[in-house]
Tab-separated table of C-alpha atoms and ligand atoms in Angstrom:
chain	number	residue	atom	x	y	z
A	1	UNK	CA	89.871	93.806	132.409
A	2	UNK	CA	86.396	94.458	133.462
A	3	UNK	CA	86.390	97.596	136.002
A	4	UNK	CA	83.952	97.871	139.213
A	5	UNK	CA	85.691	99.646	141.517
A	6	UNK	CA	84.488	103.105	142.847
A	7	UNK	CA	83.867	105.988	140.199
A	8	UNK	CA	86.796	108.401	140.012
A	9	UNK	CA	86.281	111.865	140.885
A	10	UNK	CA	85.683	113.458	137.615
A	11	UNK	CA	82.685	111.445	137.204
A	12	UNK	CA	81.499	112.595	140.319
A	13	UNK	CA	78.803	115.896	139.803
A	14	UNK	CA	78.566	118.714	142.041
A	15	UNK	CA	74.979	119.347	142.493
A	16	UNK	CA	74.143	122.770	139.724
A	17	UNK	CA	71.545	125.424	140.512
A	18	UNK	CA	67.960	123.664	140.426
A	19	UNK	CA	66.728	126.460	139.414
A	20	UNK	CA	63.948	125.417	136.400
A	21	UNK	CA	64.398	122.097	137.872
A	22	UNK	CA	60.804	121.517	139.535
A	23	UNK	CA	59.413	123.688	136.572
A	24	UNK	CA	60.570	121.160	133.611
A	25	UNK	CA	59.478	118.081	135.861
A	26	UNK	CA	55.791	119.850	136.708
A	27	UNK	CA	55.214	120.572	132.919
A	28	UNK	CA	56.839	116.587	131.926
A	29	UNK	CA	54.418	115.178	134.356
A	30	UNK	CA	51.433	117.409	133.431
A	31	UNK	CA	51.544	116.717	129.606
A	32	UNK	CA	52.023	113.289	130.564
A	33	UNK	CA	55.432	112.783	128.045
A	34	UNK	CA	59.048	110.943	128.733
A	35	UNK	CA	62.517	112.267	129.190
A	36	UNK	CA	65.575	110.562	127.668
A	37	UNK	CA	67.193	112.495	130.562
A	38	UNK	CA	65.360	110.609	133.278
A	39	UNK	CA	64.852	106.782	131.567
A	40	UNK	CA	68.459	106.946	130.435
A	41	UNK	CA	69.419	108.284	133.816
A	42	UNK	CA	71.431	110.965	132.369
A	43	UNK	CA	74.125	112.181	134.763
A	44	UNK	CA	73.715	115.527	133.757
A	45	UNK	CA	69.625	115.934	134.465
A	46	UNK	CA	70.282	118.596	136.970
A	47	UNK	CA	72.100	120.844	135.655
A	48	UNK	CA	69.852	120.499	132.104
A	49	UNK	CA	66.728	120.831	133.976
A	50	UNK	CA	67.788	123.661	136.331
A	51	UNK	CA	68.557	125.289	132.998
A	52	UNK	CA	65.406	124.461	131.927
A	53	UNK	CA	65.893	122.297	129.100
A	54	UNK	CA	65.268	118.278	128.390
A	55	UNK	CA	64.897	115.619	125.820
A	56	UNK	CA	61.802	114.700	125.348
A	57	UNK	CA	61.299	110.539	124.216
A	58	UNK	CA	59.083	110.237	121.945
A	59	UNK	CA	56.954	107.087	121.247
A	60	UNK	CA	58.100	105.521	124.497
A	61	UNK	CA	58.732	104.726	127.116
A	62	UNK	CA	59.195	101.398	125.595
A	63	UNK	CA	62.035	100.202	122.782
A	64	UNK	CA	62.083	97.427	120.431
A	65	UNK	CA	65.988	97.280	120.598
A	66	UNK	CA	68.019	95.269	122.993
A	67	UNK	CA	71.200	97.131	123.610
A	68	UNK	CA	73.153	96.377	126.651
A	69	UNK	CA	74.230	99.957	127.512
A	70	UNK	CA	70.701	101.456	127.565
A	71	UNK	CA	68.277	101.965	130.819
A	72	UNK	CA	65.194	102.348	128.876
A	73	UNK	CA	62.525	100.234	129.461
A	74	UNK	CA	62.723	96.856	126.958
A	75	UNK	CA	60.065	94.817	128.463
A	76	UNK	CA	56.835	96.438	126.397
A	77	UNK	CA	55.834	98.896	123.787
A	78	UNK	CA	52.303	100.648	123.112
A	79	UNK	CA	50.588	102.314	120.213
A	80	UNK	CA	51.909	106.001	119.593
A	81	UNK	CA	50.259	108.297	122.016
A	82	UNK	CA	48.312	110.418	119.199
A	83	UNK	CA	48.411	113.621	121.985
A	84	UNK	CA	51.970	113.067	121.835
A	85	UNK	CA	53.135	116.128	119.506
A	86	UNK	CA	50.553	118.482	121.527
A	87	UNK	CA	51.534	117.744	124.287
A	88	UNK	CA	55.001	118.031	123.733
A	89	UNK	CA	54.353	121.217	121.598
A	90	UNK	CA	53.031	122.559	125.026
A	91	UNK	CA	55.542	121.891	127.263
A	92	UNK	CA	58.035	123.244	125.121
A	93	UNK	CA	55.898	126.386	125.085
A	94	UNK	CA	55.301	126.175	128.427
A	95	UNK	CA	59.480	126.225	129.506
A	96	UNK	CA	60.210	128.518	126.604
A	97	UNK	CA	62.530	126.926	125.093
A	98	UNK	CA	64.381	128.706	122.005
A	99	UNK	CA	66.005	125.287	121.217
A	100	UNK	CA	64.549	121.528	121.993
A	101	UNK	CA	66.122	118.221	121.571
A	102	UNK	CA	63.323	115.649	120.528
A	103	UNK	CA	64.506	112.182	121.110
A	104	UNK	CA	62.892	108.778	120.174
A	105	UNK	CA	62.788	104.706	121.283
A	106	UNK	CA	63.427	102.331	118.513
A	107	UNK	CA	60.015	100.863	117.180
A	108	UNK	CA	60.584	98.428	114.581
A	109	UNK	CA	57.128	97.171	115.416
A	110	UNK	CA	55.463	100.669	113.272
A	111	UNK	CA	55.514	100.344	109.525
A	112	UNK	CA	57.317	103.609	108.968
A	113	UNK	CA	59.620	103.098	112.599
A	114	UNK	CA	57.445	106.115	113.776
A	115	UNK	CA	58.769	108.672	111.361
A	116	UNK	CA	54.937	109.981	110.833
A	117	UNK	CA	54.764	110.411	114.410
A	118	UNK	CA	58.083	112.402	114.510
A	119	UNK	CA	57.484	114.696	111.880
A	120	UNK	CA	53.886	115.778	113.183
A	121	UNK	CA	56.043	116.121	116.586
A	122	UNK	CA	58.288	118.122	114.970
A	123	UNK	CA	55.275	120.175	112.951
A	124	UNK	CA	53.262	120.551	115.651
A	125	UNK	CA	56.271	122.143	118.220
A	126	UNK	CA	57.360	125.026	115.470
A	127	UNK	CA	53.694	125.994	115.540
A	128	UNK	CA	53.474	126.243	119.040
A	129	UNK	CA	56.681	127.992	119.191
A	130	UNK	CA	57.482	129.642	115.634
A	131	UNK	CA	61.486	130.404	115.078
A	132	UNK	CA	62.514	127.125	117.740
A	133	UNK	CA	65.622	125.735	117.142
A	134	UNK	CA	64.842	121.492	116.703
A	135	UNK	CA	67.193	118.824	116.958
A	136	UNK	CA	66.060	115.368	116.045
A	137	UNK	CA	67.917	112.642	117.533
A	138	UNK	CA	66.214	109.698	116.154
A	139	UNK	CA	66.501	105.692	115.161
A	140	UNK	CA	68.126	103.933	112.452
A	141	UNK	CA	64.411	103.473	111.380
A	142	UNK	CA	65.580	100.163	110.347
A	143	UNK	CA	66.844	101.185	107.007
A	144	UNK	CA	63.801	102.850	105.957
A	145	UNK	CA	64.854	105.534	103.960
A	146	UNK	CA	60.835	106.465	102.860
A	147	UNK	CA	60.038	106.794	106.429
A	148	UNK	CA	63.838	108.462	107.026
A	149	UNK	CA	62.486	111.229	104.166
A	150	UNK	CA	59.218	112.064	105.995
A	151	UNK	CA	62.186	113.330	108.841
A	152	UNK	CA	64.174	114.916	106.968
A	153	UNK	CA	61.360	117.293	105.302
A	154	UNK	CA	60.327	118.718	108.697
A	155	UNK	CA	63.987	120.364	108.348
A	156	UNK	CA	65.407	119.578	111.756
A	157	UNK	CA	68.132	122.025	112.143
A	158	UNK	CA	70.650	119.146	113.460
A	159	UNK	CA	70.029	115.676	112.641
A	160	UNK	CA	71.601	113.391	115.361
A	161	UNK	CA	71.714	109.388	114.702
A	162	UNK	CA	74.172	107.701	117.704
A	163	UNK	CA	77.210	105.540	116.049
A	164	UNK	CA	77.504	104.866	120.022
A	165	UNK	CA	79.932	102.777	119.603
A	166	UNK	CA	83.001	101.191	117.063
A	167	UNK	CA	81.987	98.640	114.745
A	168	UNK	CA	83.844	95.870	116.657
A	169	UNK	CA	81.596	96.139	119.275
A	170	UNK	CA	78.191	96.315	117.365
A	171	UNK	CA	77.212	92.901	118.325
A	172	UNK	CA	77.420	92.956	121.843
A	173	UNK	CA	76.863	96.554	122.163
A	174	UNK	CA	74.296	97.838	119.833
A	175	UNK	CA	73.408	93.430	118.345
A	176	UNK	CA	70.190	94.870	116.610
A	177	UNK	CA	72.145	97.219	114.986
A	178	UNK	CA	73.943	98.091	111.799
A	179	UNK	CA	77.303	100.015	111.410
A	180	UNK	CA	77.184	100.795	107.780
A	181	UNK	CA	73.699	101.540	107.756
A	182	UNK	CA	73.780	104.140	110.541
A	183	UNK	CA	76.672	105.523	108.762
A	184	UNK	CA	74.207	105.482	104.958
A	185	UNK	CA	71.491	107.363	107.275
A	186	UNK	CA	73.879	110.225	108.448
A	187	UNK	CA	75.029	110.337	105.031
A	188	UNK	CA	71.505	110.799	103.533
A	189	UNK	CA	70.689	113.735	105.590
A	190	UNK	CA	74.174	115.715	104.953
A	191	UNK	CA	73.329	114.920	101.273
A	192	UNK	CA	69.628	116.261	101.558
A	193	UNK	CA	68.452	119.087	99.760
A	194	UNK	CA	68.585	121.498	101.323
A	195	UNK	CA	71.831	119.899	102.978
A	196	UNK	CA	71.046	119.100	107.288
A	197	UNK	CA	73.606	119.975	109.843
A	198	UNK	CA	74.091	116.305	110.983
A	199	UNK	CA	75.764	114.759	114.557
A	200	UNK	CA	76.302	111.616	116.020
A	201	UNK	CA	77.820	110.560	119.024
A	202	UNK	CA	79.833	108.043	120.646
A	203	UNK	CA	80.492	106.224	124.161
A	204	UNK	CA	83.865	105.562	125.455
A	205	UNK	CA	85.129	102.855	128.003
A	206	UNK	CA	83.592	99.813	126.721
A	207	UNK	CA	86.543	98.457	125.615
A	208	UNK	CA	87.309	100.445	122.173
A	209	UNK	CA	90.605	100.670	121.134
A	210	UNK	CA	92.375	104.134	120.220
A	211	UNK	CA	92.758	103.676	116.180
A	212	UNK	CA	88.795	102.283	116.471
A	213	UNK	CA	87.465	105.822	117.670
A	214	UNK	CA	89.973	107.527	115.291
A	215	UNK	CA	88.294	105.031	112.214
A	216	UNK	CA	85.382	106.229	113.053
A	217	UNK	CA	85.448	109.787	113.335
A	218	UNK	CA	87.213	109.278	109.662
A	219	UNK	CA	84.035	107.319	108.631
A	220	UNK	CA	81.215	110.282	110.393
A	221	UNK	CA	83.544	112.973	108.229
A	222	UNK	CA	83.115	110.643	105.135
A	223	UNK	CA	79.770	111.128	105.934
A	224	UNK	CA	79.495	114.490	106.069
A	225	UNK	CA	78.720	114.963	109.641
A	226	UNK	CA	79.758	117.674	111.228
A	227	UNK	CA	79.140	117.489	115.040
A	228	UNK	CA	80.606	114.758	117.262
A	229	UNK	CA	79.865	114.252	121.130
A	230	UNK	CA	81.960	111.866	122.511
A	231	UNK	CA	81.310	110.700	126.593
A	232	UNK	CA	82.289	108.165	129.269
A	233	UNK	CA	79.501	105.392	129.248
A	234	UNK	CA	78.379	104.407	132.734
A	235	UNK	CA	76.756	100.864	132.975
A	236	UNK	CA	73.135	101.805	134.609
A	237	UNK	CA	73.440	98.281	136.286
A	238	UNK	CA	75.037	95.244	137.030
A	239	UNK	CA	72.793	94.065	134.324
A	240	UNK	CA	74.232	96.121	131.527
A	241	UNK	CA	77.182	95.985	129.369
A	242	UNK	CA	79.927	96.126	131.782
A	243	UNK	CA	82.465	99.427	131.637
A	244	UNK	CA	85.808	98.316	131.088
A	245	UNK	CA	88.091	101.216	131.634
A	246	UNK	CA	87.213	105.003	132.733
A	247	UNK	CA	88.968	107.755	130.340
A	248	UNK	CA	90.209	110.588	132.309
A	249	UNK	CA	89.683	113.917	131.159
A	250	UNK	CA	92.837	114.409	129.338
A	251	UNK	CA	91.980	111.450	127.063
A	252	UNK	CA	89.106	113.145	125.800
A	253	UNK	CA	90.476	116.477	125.327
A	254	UNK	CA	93.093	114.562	123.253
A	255	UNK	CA	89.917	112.891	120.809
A	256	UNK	CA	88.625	116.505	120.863
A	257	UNK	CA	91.871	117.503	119.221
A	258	UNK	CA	91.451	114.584	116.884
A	259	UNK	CA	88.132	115.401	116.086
A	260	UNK	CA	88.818	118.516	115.255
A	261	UNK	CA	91.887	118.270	112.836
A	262	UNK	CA	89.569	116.021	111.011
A	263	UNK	CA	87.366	118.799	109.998
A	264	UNK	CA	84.393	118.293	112.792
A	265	UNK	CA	83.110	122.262	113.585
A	266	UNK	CA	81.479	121.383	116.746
A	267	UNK	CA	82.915	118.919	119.387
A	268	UNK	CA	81.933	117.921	123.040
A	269	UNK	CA	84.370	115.860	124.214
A	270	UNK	CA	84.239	115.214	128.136
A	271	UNK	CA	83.474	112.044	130.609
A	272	UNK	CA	79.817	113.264	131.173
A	273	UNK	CA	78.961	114.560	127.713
A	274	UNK	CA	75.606	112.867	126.190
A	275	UNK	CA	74.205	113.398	122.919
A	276	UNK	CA	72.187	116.247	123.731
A	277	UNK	CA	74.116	117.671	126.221
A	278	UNK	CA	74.436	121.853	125.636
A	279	UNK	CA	73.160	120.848	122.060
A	280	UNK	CA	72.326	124.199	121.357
A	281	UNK	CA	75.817	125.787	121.949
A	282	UNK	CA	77.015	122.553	119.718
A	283	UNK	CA	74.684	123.736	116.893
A	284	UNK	CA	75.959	127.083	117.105
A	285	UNK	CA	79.575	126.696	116.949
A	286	UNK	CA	78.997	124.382	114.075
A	287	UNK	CA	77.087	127.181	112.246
A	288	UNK	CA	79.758	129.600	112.518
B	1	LIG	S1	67.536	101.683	120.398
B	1	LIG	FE1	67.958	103.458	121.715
B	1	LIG	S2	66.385	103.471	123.284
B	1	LIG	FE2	66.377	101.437	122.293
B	1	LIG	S3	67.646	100.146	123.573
B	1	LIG	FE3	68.940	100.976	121.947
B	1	LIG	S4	69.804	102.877	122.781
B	1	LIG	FE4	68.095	102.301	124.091
């Protein structure tokens, strides 16, 4: 059963204070850089920016990867932006952010899958702003564990790699994609000395079943990962994958539940939760 009707009413945000908002979109446009927040056309862009915080996309606006569920711009990619990490260093300087959520396009055209460009990203940001918390949300680098180590030694204090969906699903979902392999990066960052926080994150609605989600919660704890986000996807267009059913809220507080007997220390488990949505208070609670 494929599902267009109108969204229901939990999905439906109540504008938050805009605060920051024209502040974070001056300082994006001035250093010339990308959002994941605004070419994923995050629901929740508001409320982040009026709290003054975004994901910055890094080596894009373009991706290699075809997946159906993703807004971001598939039609060309361009060389890494060397001003890239400066830029970015100064805009997170510039909003004063104590914690940052550096995001990246797939680019399987780049020897290393930009990794290089990450890491002097991630270098050049914790000079700018010594004692900032960094979460890396990055590709499957294609399997690439040399250019997957040049990550890992910046130290990122979460590593987030999307599952984004069950297995089942993979090839019309995520086709370019590979389950086990996402699952042998997560594990090779829980497993790195010194040992990474590590998080991935999952859609619902596209047609998962129950025992599916559960599977693979089991699989992110075999892992070692310890933070799970878990969110309603919402199709950006006719043209993407369609959504098949919309959880209501008391589905995901049940996962959360789930999630948690399984051993997961931080969970965000609600219809509008995306990857990097309050990562900071996610990174927290997992510390404790
Ligand atoms: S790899 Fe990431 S940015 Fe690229 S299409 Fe897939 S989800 Fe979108």
């Amino acid at each position: 059963m494929i599902l267009s009707e109108k969204k229901p009413s939990w999905l439906r945000r109540r504008m938050g204070d805009s605060g920051s908002l024209s502040e974070v979109l001056s300082t994006v446009r001035e250093n010339q850089l990308h959002t994941v927040c605004g070419e994923a056309l995050c629901p929740n862009q508001l409320e982040c920016f009026g709290r003054g915080t975004a994901t910055f996309l890094l080596l894009g606006p373009g991706c290699t990867r075809r997946c159906t569920f993703c807004a971001v711009d598939k039609s060309t990619v361009h060389p890494p932006d060397s001003d890239e990490p400066v830029h970015t260093a100064r805009a997170v300087a510039r909003l004063g952010l104590k914690f940052c959520v550096l995001t990246m396009v797939t680019r399987d055209d780049l020897p290393d899958g930009g990794a290089g460009h990450i890491a002097q990203t991630v270098e050049a940001v914790r000079r700018s702003c010594p004692g900032l918390g960094v979460e890396l949300l990055i590709s499957d680098l294609k399997g690439n564990w040399q250019a997957l180590e040049k990550i890992l030694n910046t130290l990122p204090d979460v590593l987030n790699h999307n599952l984004e969906t069950v297995p089942r699903l993979y090839p019309t979902v995520r086709p370019q994609a590979d389950y086990q392999q996402s699952l042998k990066l997560l594990s090779l960052a829980a497993g790195h000395v010194p040992p990474l926080v590590t998080k991935s994150g999952i859609m619902l609605g596209l047609g998962e079943k129950k025992e599916e989600v559960l599977r693979v919660m089991d699989d992110l704890r075999e892992a070692g990962c310890r933070i799970l986000t878990l969110g309603q996807y919402l199709a950006p267009s006719h043209r993407h994958h369609p959504i098949f059913r919309y959880l209501p809220p008391e589905e995901f507080c049940e996962y959360e539940k789930e999630a948690r007997a399984r051993g997961f220390s931080g969970v965000a488990s609600a219809p509008l939760v995306r990857s990097s949505y309050q990562a900071e208070q996610l990174f927290l609670s997992a510390r404790r």
